[in-house]
């Protein structure tokens, strides 16, 4: 067992160093090591005070999240850090914690159990447990309000965002900002307070006095809006409230009760799945670690439309100069003014300084020619979703761009290999599918073609991280991972309104399930004309005689494209607020009648089953074909690109929580009702059920999982 906690002496000051790479998590052996070191320093008469610091990049980034699964499965005893924190708090000599990098979750709780905290500029502290479906479980909801006040403690525990060092000092969480050598500064600080009686955070009750209960009611309202469906934020508020109503130890007991309720919840499993998923998707089996990503210093974009403009902002925001080319001045001006307005809105909302806006705009060069494209390290094509147009553009770029320049297409569905065939360098061609609005949505679907080189794939994945995106690698097929699955999801939603459900009922059912918005509302947002164009591109591949939704094409023929034209499945006012559209309802009813479709009352359960299981079934096929590397890649795609609720873990994780055998049974029922062309179960799903396995166990068999 490596020495996870080291004790060294700096004359009369003991220094305890936590060394558990990569983030000094409080894994097995760390709390025990800290307690032992405190006791050893306490027993050494020469020692007058103690400093605790983290080795490497950060102080303690929390409890070891990998342990939670073992606790829930019963292979590890329940987590109880409070005895170790008591050893720190009750130490006979002052304990000073020195924070650099991060002090998160159990890391901040450890720091707050010490008598003093000093912090380096740029460090961050926080209680992010709610993002894992948990609450602080080691006294954080009891000690934080005693240091930072109740209002701030509620916000930090219920929202989970970290705060910067300067704010931590102004709030009283930290006692001093240490510029320069943190350890030297901490040792000097400890020497200053050596021999003084050390304040115990648990006894500092002054900031709990006269707490206005309205704080908690307001926080609960906000939590219900922001964390719709989540239990942890409400539990965190309950725990902080307990700090204002109960003595410290009883408050900690209440916290532990709420913590364990969250820990053993499916929501926490789902959010921990998502936490590790975000990191797993970056690991691409078969790409040797020796492959170094190419450097991307300059970029260029073809197309200044909604996507082109958003992609330009993404590059500029990441500090990469970018050229944006359009075919005519009117389109270019329209595109750049949208970019300008987006930045101005952020400045107006105080999310961006005017100076940053100016800097970012200065990195964007709008133009009507390919000048400078021969200097770019990557060129992203973001033109109209037509194969002919894209091939034309790629053949032009092939003649202009440097041989080592990556040619990326922002296509959301079209064949990357066919696009690459318009060039002499298919190994340098890749899909970089951004999601609208590209400067906001965090997902980047990286699509490998048959000949895309490992270097180009590695570069795109690394570039995704640099652009602040979650990059997921997908194979080349119609719609890749995300849009291929969304097609049957939308199909079912459109069938359900033909069969009798209202547009509002379908949207509400999936919204209540936790989706950011209903499927038809999403269709109206992305634009019915976009999916119309894609349907036309793939019409030739459609199997004749298979039932197809009747209404979307009719709406398009009446130029009802959704939000962008104020009418689609729903009507939209000037603020894009939806309302039922009686004309659409009438059109649906008439089309169904003409097609002889019986209309009936439909329960919300059926709506959810058909839409979500359509996702799962197609997801299983995508895994069979290797279009997605692991089921976690599908889940992360849906969490960050399609508004699937993180507390349900993603479509494949959700299927595992329901039980793949139950999912298969329901799909077989739907197959009987609607036929195999629409609902034949995926072979992988049948295979997992036959072998009593799950999508999670499917991933375990995969490298990099
Ligand atoms: N436990 C286990 N592994 C962790 C970990 C943790 N707390 N934090 C990070 N890792 C792994 C991560 O999976 C990755 O592994 C590697 O470290 C580098 O992470 C009792 C109940 C600290 C800001 O929620 O937010 O304390 O992929 O890629 O971008 O009340 O990691 O290399 O194999 O993210 O520099 C609360 C979680 C826990 C913080 C660094 N703490 N971590 O970001 O690196 S619950 C958190 C982070 C708790 C107590 C409760 C970030 C980071 P691999 P990385 P990074």
XYZ file of C-alpha atoms and ligand atoms in Angstrom:
760
model
C 0.000 0.000 0.000
C 1.733 3.259 -1.121
C 2.044 5.922 1.558
C -1.161 7.853 0.843
C -0.545 10.235 3.717
C 2.925 11.473 4.640
C 4.019 13.297 7.783
C 7.078 15.559 7.712
C 8.425 18.096 10.179
C 9.280 21.725 9.382
C 10.994 22.552 12.687
C 8.050 23.092 15.083
C 5.365 22.663 12.413
C 4.179 19.235 11.219
C 3.179 18.942 7.554
C 0.700 16.236 6.559
C 0.699 15.609 2.795
C -2.135 13.669 1.142
C -0.744 11.863 -1.879
C -3.439 9.761 -3.596
C -3.230 10.600 -7.329
C -4.857 11.748 -9.480
C -7.098 13.947 -7.272
C -6.263 12.920 -3.647
C -9.700 11.348 -3.219
C -10.557 10.151 0.290
C -10.248 6.520 -0.753
C -9.565 3.622 1.632
C -6.497 4.414 3.755
C -6.579 8.186 3.310
C -8.865 9.253 6.211
C -7.193 6.660 8.415
C -3.754 7.985 7.405
C -4.785 11.571 8.176
C -6.091 10.632 11.633
C -2.906 8.705 12.426
C -0.727 11.626 11.324
C -2.730 14.101 13.408
C -2.356 11.883 16.462
C 1.374 11.429 15.829
C 1.890 15.185 15.495
C -0.221 15.733 18.595
C 1.971 13.407 20.631
C 5.211 15.103 19.495
C 6.014 17.802 22.073
C 8.246 19.715 19.620
C 5.255 20.261 17.309
C 3.281 23.467 17.940
C 0.908 23.382 14.942
C -0.036 21.226 11.941
C -0.411 21.995 8.236
C -2.350 19.698 5.883
C -1.755 19.956 2.117
C -2.342 17.917 -1.027
C 0.419 16.576 -3.288
C 0.128 17.169 -7.052
C -2.511 19.342 -8.711
C -5.097 19.641 -5.984
C -6.131 19.341 -2.346
C -8.776 16.609 -1.749
C -11.383 16.406 -4.559
C -13.812 14.497 -2.394
C -14.643 11.001 -1.279
C -13.617 8.270 -3.730
C -16.658 8.101 -6.008
C -15.690 4.613 -7.187
C -16.379 3.354 -3.643
C -20.074 4.273 -3.710
C -21.044 1.401 -5.978
C -19.352 -1.030 -3.605
C -21.166 0.482 -0.607
C -24.531 0.204 -2.374
C -23.810 -3.381 -3.419
C -22.841 -4.168 0.170
C -19.197 -5.086 -0.558
C -18.027 -2.035 1.432
C -19.275 -0.755 4.781
C -21.267 2.511 4.749
C -19.197 5.696 4.412
C -18.624 7.458 7.721
C -15.859 10.042 7.651
C -17.051 11.927 10.727
C -14.824 10.071 13.263
C -11.706 11.051 11.234
C -12.851 14.631 10.918
C -13.397 14.738 14.667
C -9.764 13.765 15.176
C -8.775 16.834 13.124
C -11.226 19.179 14.857
C -10.323 17.927 18.341
C -6.559 17.999 17.717
C -4.690 19.523 20.644
C -2.701 21.785 18.263
C -4.055 24.148 15.581
C -4.555 22.447 12.217
C -4.235 24.644 9.107
C -5.407 23.272 5.775
C -3.656 24.682 2.695
C -5.868 24.548 -0.400
C -4.711 24.596 -4.013
C -6.520 23.306 -7.122
C -9.768 22.124 -5.599
C -11.285 21.258 -2.215
C -14.529 19.550 -3.201
C -17.103 17.490 -1.307
C -15.319 15.492 1.385
C -12.258 17.627 0.601
C -13.971 20.840 1.728
C -15.543 18.964 4.645
C -12.045 17.892 5.712
C -10.827 21.485 5.395
C -13.774 22.829 7.405
C -13.064 20.386 10.227
C -9.633 21.990 10.578
C -9.200 25.177 12.637
C -7.921 27.407 9.838
C -7.837 27.347 6.036
C -5.478 29.186 3.742
C -5.944 29.150 0.000
C -4.026 29.811 -3.197
C -5.369 32.167 -5.890
C -7.178 30.178 -8.619
C -8.250 27.443 -6.224
C -11.889 26.387 -6.068
C -13.952 25.042 -3.163
C -17.408 23.512 -3.280
C -19.922 20.839 -2.325
C -20.748 19.334 -5.765
C -22.360 16.187 -4.333
C -25.817 17.018 -5.756
C -24.310 16.595 -9.226
C -23.781 12.973 -8.218
C -27.300 12.686 -6.805
C -25.887 12.934 -3.278
C -25.557 15.520 -0.540
C -22.510 16.283 1.601
C -22.214 13.316 3.925
C -19.373 14.281 6.265
C -20.755 17.270 8.099
C -20.590 19.695 5.182
C -24.230 20.770 5.541
C -23.571 21.485 9.239
C -20.151 23.142 9.123
C -20.549 25.199 5.908
C -23.457 27.362 7.211
C -21.389 27.987 10.359
C -18.558 29.429 8.227
C -20.263 30.929 5.158
C -23.713 31.692 6.516
C -26.958 29.822 5.849
C -27.934 31.477 2.557
C -24.617 30.716 0.832
C -24.461 27.234 2.321
C -27.909 26.406 0.954
C -26.864 27.631 -2.493
C -23.543 25.773 -2.497
C -25.042 22.490 -1.274
C -28.246 22.579 -3.367
C -26.694 23.781 -6.637
C -23.207 22.291 -6.286
C -21.222 25.005 -8.079
C -17.753 25.774 -6.765
C -16.587 29.205 -5.683
C -13.251 30.871 -6.250
C -10.579 31.461 -3.583
C -11.251 35.168 -3.226
C -14.952 34.579 -2.522
C -14.094 31.781 -0.085
C -11.996 34.262 1.903
C -14.661 36.990 1.797
C -17.289 34.496 2.995
C -15.137 33.262 5.878
C -14.676 29.741 4.536
C -10.956 30.472 4.175
C -8.935 32.693 6.499
C -6.210 33.968 4.146
C -5.242 34.090 0.458
C -1.631 32.956 0.045
C 0.185 34.338 -3.007
C 3.340 32.465 -4.097
C 4.599 29.378 -2.217
C 1.526 27.922 -0.589
C 3.298 25.509 1.770
C 5.672 28.191 3.057
C 2.747 30.566 3.514
C 0.735 27.929 5.361
C 3.634 27.060 7.675
C 4.108 30.761 8.476
C 0.381 31.120 9.138
C 0.429 28.051 11.426
C 3.376 29.460 13.360
C 1.373 32.696 13.843
C -1.485 30.798 15.515
C 0.523 28.096 17.284
C -0.202 28.017 21.001
C -3.523 29.812 20.548
C -6.795 28.029 21.346
C -8.071 26.641 18.049
C -11.659 27.554 17.033
C -13.748 24.448 16.311
C -16.072 25.030 13.389
C -18.825 22.934 14.991
C -18.952 25.383 17.898
C -19.172 28.487 15.704
C -22.957 28.999 15.810
C -23.185 32.781 15.409
C -24.030 32.624 11.699
C -26.913 30.255 12.393
C -28.769 32.716 14.602
C -32.049 34.261 13.478
C -32.163 32.392 10.181
C -35.187 33.453 8.138
C -37.070 30.238 7.147
C -38.081 31.920 3.884
C -34.556 31.083 2.692
C -35.425 27.391 2.593
C -38.822 27.806 0.908
C -37.277 29.962 -1.836
C -34.425 27.491 -2.294
C -36.877 24.592 -2.629
C -38.836 26.434 -5.329
C -35.671 27.115 -7.248
C -34.460 23.526 -6.800
C -37.744 22.152 -8.145
C -37.402 24.379 -11.229
C -33.663 23.912 -11.843
C -33.390 20.260 -10.816
C -36.782 19.114 -12.035
C -37.321 15.527 -10.806
C -34.125 15.390 -8.731
C -34.275 14.430 -5.041
C -30.744 15.407 -3.906
C -31.056 19.222 -4.084
C -34.164 19.105 -1.852
C -32.404 16.737 0.553
C -29.433 19.123 0.715
C -31.754 21.990 1.662
C -33.380 19.827 4.362
C -29.941 19.043 5.782
C -28.774 22.681 5.926
C -32.105 23.641 7.488
C -31.477 20.984 10.151
C -28.270 22.853 11.033
C -30.384 25.870 12.043
C -32.807 23.765 14.071
C -30.702 21.034 15.741
C -27.493 20.871 17.790
C -24.425 19.890 15.697
C -24.390 16.136 16.357
C -28.138 15.741 15.747
C -27.783 17.837 12.608
C -25.052 15.450 11.419
C -27.300 12.465 12.154
C -30.069 14.059 10.068
C -27.548 14.715 7.297
C -26.383 11.071 7.361
C -29.981 9.862 7.097
C -30.606 12.078 4.044
C -27.210 11.183 2.563
C -27.916 7.441 2.682
C -31.392 7.930 1.225
C -29.722 9.616 -1.748
C -26.829 7.157 -1.955
C -29.136 4.165 -2.301
C -31.291 5.927 -4.911
C -31.332 5.113 -8.630
C -30.815 8.804 -9.332
C -27.412 8.762 -7.664
C -26.371 5.640 -9.530
C -27.426 7.348 -12.768
C -25.520 10.555 -12.035
C -22.369 8.692 -10.961
C -22.715 6.681 -14.197
C -22.808 10.011 -16.053
C -19.798 11.363 -14.099
C -17.551 8.476 -15.106
C -19.212 8.321 -18.537
C -18.020 11.835 -19.342
C -14.487 10.579 -18.755
C -14.847 7.138 -20.345
C -16.057 8.460 -23.725
C -12.716 10.231 -24.146
C -10.950 6.839 -24.123
C -10.892 5.334 -27.627
C -9.883 1.674 -27.756
C -7.438 0.945 -30.551
C -5.943 4.452 -30.643
C -2.459 3.971 -29.154
C -1.578 6.520 -26.461
C 1.593 7.176 -28.512
C -0.511 8.916 -31.149
C -0.126 12.620 -30.443
C -2.997 14.887 -31.483
C -2.109 17.453 -34.165
C -1.876 21.034 -32.985
C -4.853 23.231 -33.889
C -3.768 26.881 -33.909
C -5.951 28.261 -36.731
C -9.377 27.203 -37.992
C -11.649 28.037 -40.907
C -15.389 27.478 -41.413
C -17.430 27.255 -44.587
C -20.917 28.670 -43.915
C -22.007 31.445 -41.526
C -25.514 30.163 -40.916
C -26.892 29.183 -37.489
C -24.402 26.304 -37.154
C -21.422 28.019 -38.820
C -21.814 31.093 -36.609
C -22.119 29.007 -33.434
C -19.061 26.923 -34.357
C -17.066 30.112 -35.025
C -17.985 31.377 -31.552
C -16.909 28.038 -30.060
C -13.444 28.304 -31.616
C -13.109 32.005 -30.731
C -14.209 31.267 -27.141
C -11.427 28.681 -26.916
C -8.864 31.246 -28.094
C -8.459 29.853 -31.635
C -8.550 32.420 -34.500
C -11.147 31.418 -37.107
C -12.036 32.497 -40.641
C -15.713 32.268 -41.658
C -16.574 32.140 -45.348
C -19.984 32.729 -46.933
C -21.093 32.810 -50.556
C -22.685 36.275 -50.484
C -22.459 39.449 -48.430
C -26.077 39.403 -47.263
C -25.741 35.895 -45.780
C -22.350 36.768 -44.272
C -23.657 39.952 -42.634
C -26.689 38.097 -41.276
C -24.471 35.365 -39.827
C -21.981 37.729 -38.219
C -24.663 39.968 -36.763
C -26.179 36.885 -35.081
C -22.752 36.129 -33.594
C -22.459 39.742 -32.477
C -25.945 39.694 -30.890
C -25.246 36.432 -29.074
C -22.164 37.935 -27.457
C -23.994 41.197 -26.693
C -26.741 39.217 -24.940
C -24.150 37.480 -22.749
C -22.581 40.855 -21.888
C -26.016 42.306 -21.102
C -26.697 39.349 -18.789
C -23.327 39.904 -17.075
C -22.068 36.492 -18.196
C -19.280 38.029 -20.308
C -17.248 41.233 -20.028
C -17.250 43.710 -22.923
C -13.492 43.186 -23.158
C -13.885 39.408 -23.591
C -16.576 39.994 -26.202
C -14.256 42.274 -28.155
C -11.368 39.802 -27.875
C -13.502 36.931 -29.126
C -14.966 38.925 -32.001
C -11.445 39.946 -33.005
C -10.591 36.267 -33.458
C -13.409 35.817 -36.013
C -12.623 36.911 -39.607
C -15.693 36.989 -41.876
C -15.030 36.881 -45.636
C -16.387 35.898 -49.068
C -13.259 34.060 -50.308
C -11.057 31.103 -49.428
C -8.114 33.437 -48.652
C -6.156 32.115 -45.716
C -7.764 28.692 -45.838
C -4.351 27.317 -46.876
C -3.038 28.304 -43.427
C -5.748 26.520 -41.444
C -5.054 23.422 -39.324
C -8.725 22.419 -39.503
C -11.557 23.429 -41.819
C -15.155 22.781 -40.729
C -17.848 22.647 -43.389
C -21.242 23.864 -42.140
C -23.276 24.282 -45.307
C -26.806 23.184 -46.246
C -27.562 19.517 -45.500
C -27.295 18.288 -49.095
C -24.799 15.629 -50.280
C -24.272 17.370 -53.613
C -23.483 20.729 -51.983
C -21.137 19.142 -49.428
C -19.203 17.164 -52.036
C -18.768 20.329 -54.091
C -17.351 22.163 -51.077
C -15.015 19.284 -50.123
C -13.623 19.021 -53.640
C -12.850 22.769 -53.517
C -11.246 22.493 -50.058
C -9.178 19.528 -51.205
C -7.446 21.774 -53.744
C -6.817 24.652 -51.280
C -6.052 23.185 -47.877
C -2.606 22.143 -46.605
C -2.033 18.353 -46.896
C -1.977 18.019 -43.084
C -5.143 20.078 -42.633
C -8.149 18.232 -41.189
C -11.338 18.526 -43.245
C -14.339 18.170 -40.930
C -18.013 18.121 -41.847
C -20.711 19.332 -39.487
C -23.233 17.077 -41.225
C -25.826 15.734 -38.809
C -26.696 12.619 -40.834
C -24.963 12.271 -44.210
C -22.428 9.615 -45.239
C -18.915 10.728 -44.247
C -17.275 8.260 -46.644
C -19.218 9.654 -49.581
C -18.259 13.207 -48.584
C -14.608 12.070 -48.263
C -14.764 10.496 -51.720
C -14.859 14.046 -53.119
C -11.274 14.510 -51.892
C -7.863 12.919 -52.440
C -7.303 12.655 -48.664
C -10.106 10.556 -47.085
C -7.754 9.844 -44.147
C -7.965 13.548 -43.206
C -11.766 13.705 -43.426
C -13.906 13.356 -40.306
C -17.361 14.299 -39.019
C -17.517 17.007 -36.304
C -21.250 17.170 -35.604
C -22.023 20.142 -33.338
C -25.477 20.581 -31.775
C -27.540 23.746 -32.042
C -26.791 26.281 -30.621
C -23.200 25.150 -31.231
C -21.701 27.692 -28.817
C -23.941 26.373 -26.015
C -24.611 22.645 -26.479
C -21.779 20.596 -24.949
C -21.968 17.532 -27.171
C -19.631 17.013 -30.152
C -20.269 13.864 -32.158
C -16.971 12.900 -33.808
C -17.711 10.622 -36.771
C -14.957 8.372 -38.111
C -15.014 7.442 -41.813
C -13.720 4.149 -43.219
C -10.308 5.742 -43.893
C -10.110 8.448 -41.213
C -6.662 8.175 -39.615
C -6.148 7.520 -35.896
C -4.261 10.800 -35.682
C -7.260 12.739 -37.050
C -9.603 10.929 -34.629
C -7.296 11.580 -31.655
C -6.984 15.229 -32.700
C -10.755 15.702 -32.956
C -11.337 14.101 -29.548
C -8.677 16.280 -27.898
C -9.934 19.358 -29.769
C -13.440 18.654 -28.473
C -12.147 18.956 -24.895
C -10.264 22.168 -25.770
C -13.493 23.618 -27.211
C -15.246 22.830 -23.907
C -17.233 19.986 -25.458
C -17.893 16.390 -24.499
C -16.654 14.524 -27.574
C -18.199 11.136 -28.357
C -16.835 8.962 -31.163
C -19.416 7.512 -33.552
C -19.193 5.230 -36.550
C -20.455 6.287 -39.975
C -24.105 5.464 -40.693
C -27.283 7.426 -41.336
C -27.599 9.843 -38.414
C -24.583 8.387 -36.565
C -25.581 7.764 -32.897
C -27.822 10.672 -31.916
C -29.954 11.350 -34.956
C -30.228 7.681 -35.928
C -31.865 6.998 -32.559
C -33.966 10.168 -32.591
C -35.646 9.086 -35.859
C -37.682 6.197 -34.329
C -38.209 8.278 -31.144
C -39.812 11.056 -33.231
C -41.593 8.515 -35.458
C -43.437 7.092 -32.464
C -44.363 10.557 -31.209
C -45.792 11.391 -34.630
C -47.674 8.072 -34.845
C -49.153 8.651 -31.375
C -50.788 11.938 -32.407
C -52.242 10.207 -35.475
C -53.668 7.515 -33.171
C -55.409 9.986 -30.859
C -52.990 11.620 -28.423
C -52.746 15.410 -28.645
C -49.486 17.179 -29.486
C -49.528 18.684 -25.982
C -50.117 15.294 -24.322
C -47.162 13.720 -26.136
C -44.870 16.621 -25.266
C -46.043 16.667 -21.632
C -45.579 12.909 -21.156
C -41.891 13.042 -22.131
C -41.377 16.326 -20.289
C -42.743 14.698 -17.119
C -40.433 11.763 -17.762
C -37.664 14.313 -17.420
C -36.741 15.210 -21.028
C -35.740 18.876 -21.420
C -38.662 19.163 -23.848
C -41.163 16.918 -25.582
C -40.300 15.267 -28.940
C -42.639 17.398 -31.055
C -41.470 20.551 -29.285
C -37.890 19.493 -30.103
C -38.928 18.925 -33.738
C -40.374 22.451 -33.831
C -37.145 23.856 -32.301
C -34.727 22.182 -34.704
C -37.034 22.955 -37.651
C -39.338 20.592 -39.518
C -37.643 21.690 -42.765
C -34.314 20.246 -41.545
C -35.762 16.783 -40.902
C -37.751 17.144 -44.176
C -34.501 17.690 -46.146
C -32.891 14.703 -44.436
C -35.935 12.505 -45.224
C -35.629 13.507 -48.897
C -31.896 12.603 -48.870
C -32.651 9.104 -47.554
C -36.027 8.447 -49.243
C -34.357 6.002 -51.641
C -33.311 3.806 -48.719
C -36.824 3.560 -47.246
C -38.472 0.106 -47.369
C -41.673 0.402 -49.431
C -44.969 -0.290 -47.648
C -43.679 0.450 -44.151
C -45.919 2.854 -42.205
C -44.507 6.397 -42.192
C -45.746 9.463 -40.245
C -48.278 11.341 -42.376
C -48.251 14.837 -40.912
C -44.651 16.196 -40.887
C -44.477 16.450 -44.700
C -47.938 18.093 -44.805
C -46.864 20.685 -42.252
C -43.730 21.415 -44.315
C -45.704 21.746 -47.522
C -47.683 24.482 -45.707
C -44.301 26.036 -44.693
C -45.033 25.304 -41.025
C -41.412 24.670 -40.032
C -41.888 25.149 -36.297
C -40.535 27.948 -34.104
C -38.710 29.611 -37.009
C -42.045 30.206 -38.827
C -44.198 30.584 -35.697
C -46.179 27.442 -36.513
C -45.400 23.761 -36.630
C -46.790 21.109 -34.345
C -47.672 24.000 -32.031
C -48.194 27.724 -32.493
C -45.489 30.117 -31.141
C -45.830 33.747 -30.047
C -43.140 36.395 -30.442
C -41.356 35.030 -27.345
C -41.461 31.543 -28.861
C -43.974 30.438 -26.204
C -45.963 27.437 -27.512
C -49.746 27.065 -27.556
C -52.012 24.394 -29.052
C -52.654 24.884 -32.786
C -56.218 23.853 -33.676
C -55.329 23.816 -37.389
C -52.554 21.287 -36.788
C -54.913 19.206 -34.642
C -57.481 19.305 -37.427
C -54.837 18.363 -40.027
C -53.740 15.390 -37.901
C -57.311 14.168 -37.423
C -58.132 14.520 -41.105
C -54.932 12.714 -42.220
C -55.581 9.871 -39.792
C -59.163 9.507 -40.910
C -58.125 9.455 -44.585
C -55.520 6.784 -43.781
C -58.060 4.754 -41.859
C -56.161 5.058 -38.593
C -58.426 4.366 -35.611
C -58.117 7.085 -32.977
C -58.337 6.238 -29.288
C -57.538 7.516 -25.796
C -53.816 6.963 -25.118
C -52.232 6.805 -21.696
C -49.029 8.684 -20.954
C -47.301 5.422 -20.009
C -47.782 4.141 -23.520
C -46.393 7.390 -24.936
C -43.269 7.129 -22.774
C -42.797 3.422 -23.484
C -43.028 3.796 -27.232
C -40.760 6.815 -27.468
C -38.114 5.734 -24.967
C -38.042 2.056 -25.956
C -37.714 3.097 -29.606
C -34.531 4.863 -28.485
C -33.302 1.823 -26.562
C -34.040 -0.649 -29.347
C -32.217 1.455 -31.941
C -29.421 2.035 -29.420
C -28.971 -1.719 -29.079
C -28.673 -2.051 -32.870
C -26.091 0.726 -32.904
C -24.056 -1.204 -30.325
C -24.391 -4.437 -32.310
C -22.990 -2.672 -35.371
C -20.193 -0.985 -33.415
C -21.407 2.467 -34.410
C -21.155 3.295 -30.714
C -18.200 1.838 -28.778
C -20.105 1.292 -25.523
C -23.604 1.877 -24.201
C -22.116 4.688 -22.083
C -21.274 6.558 -25.298
C -24.960 6.464 -26.225
C -25.979 7.656 -22.772
C -23.548 10.585 -22.820
C -24.708 11.509 -26.341
C -28.290 11.716 -25.092
C -27.467 13.551 -21.874
C -25.442 16.266 -23.606
C -27.117 16.444 -27.007
C -30.789 15.556 -26.635
C -31.887 16.735 -23.182
C -32.251 13.247 -21.679
C -32.457 13.652 -17.863
C -29.040 12.975 -16.270
C -30.761 11.549 -13.175
C -32.042 8.738 -15.378
C -28.514 8.086 -16.670
C -29.317 7.950 -20.389
C -31.499 5.591 -22.503
C -29.330 2.476 -22.070
C -28.754 2.990 -18.358
C -32.500 3.589 -17.967
C -33.209 0.304 -19.742
C -30.962 -1.438 -17.229
C -32.797 0.177 -14.299
C -36.151 -0.965 -15.686
C -34.602 -4.372 -16.492
C -33.723 -5.432 -20.049
C -36.086 -8.414 -19.803
C -39.027 -6.066 -19.095
C -37.936 -3.740 -21.905
C -37.756 -6.676 -24.309
C -41.163 -7.965 -23.223
C -42.714 -4.556 -23.882
C -40.996 -4.257 -27.266
C -42.288 -7.705 -28.223
C -45.811 -6.531 -27.333
C -45.327 -3.460 -29.549
C -43.991 -5.676 -32.328
C -47.185 -7.756 -32.167
C -49.250 -4.555 -32.325
C -47.281 -2.544 -34.896
C -45.293 -5.155 -36.804
C -41.641 -6.178 -37.088
C -40.671 -3.442 -39.584
C -41.153 -0.941 -36.782
C -40.570 -2.966 -33.622
C -38.494 -6.087 -34.272
C -36.344 -6.366 -31.119
C -32.613 -5.788 -31.591
C -30.601 -9.015 -31.526
C -28.295 -7.608 -28.840
C -31.273 -6.937 -26.553
C -32.525 -10.503 -27.028
C -29.003 -11.781 -26.468
C -28.537 -9.832 -23.209
C -31.866 -11.123 -21.888
C -31.031 -14.690 -22.923
C -27.774 -14.490 -20.969
C -29.315 -12.460 -18.116
C -26.914 -9.614 -18.710
C -27.334 -5.825 -19.001
C -26.023 -2.988 -21.153
C -23.642 -2.159 -18.298
C -22.183 -5.676 -18.427
C -21.975 -5.339 -22.216
C -19.680 -2.338 -21.612
C -17.610 -4.180 -19.021
C -16.551 -6.508 -21.789
C -15.298 -3.493 -23.701
C -11.735 -2.058 -23.582
C -11.459 1.472 -22.114
C -14.664 0.999 -20.059
N -13.303 9.936 -6.813
C -12.742 9.039 -7.667
N -12.149 9.373 -8.870
C -12.139 10.661 -9.167
C -12.723 11.663 -8.335
C -13.312 11.247 -7.095
N -13.852 12.111 -6.235
N -12.560 12.847 -8.941
C -11.910 12.609 -10.101
N -11.657 11.310 -10.247
C -10.931 10.650 -11.354
C -11.637 10.807 -12.701
O -12.577 9.802 -12.908
C -10.457 10.696 -13.667
O -10.147 9.332 -13.799
C -9.328 11.368 -12.905
O -9.706 11.337 -11.523
C -9.105 12.807 -13.303
O -10.350 13.484 -13.211
C -18.402 12.529 1.683
C -20.065 12.143 -0.583
C -11.480 17.283 -9.370
C -12.404 19.020 -10.821
O -17.738 15.473 -7.104
O -15.041 17.342 -10.393
O -17.115 13.839 -1.430
O -10.671 9.062 -16.196
O -10.596 13.932 -15.676
O -10.743 17.609 -15.466
O -19.612 14.462 1.365
O -12.424 15.396 -11.413
O -8.349 9.481 -15.486
O -9.467 7.311 -14.929
O -12.169 14.972 -14.026
O -8.744 17.897 -13.928
C -17.404 14.965 -4.431
C -15.356 15.131 -8.709
C -17.373 13.489 -4.263
C -15.481 16.025 -7.529
C -10.640 17.476 -11.675
N -16.378 15.385 -5.367
N -14.209 15.420 -9.531
O -11.055 17.633 -12.985
O -9.779 15.704 -14.113
S -18.672 12.946 -3.202
C -16.630 15.599 -6.642
C -14.159 16.512 -10.337
C -18.176 13.404 -1.632
C -18.667 13.651 0.751
C -19.200 13.290 -0.555
C -12.972 16.645 -11.241
C -11.882 17.604 -10.721
P -9.646 8.761 -15.161
P -10.807 14.518 -14.350
P -10.026 17.277 -14.210
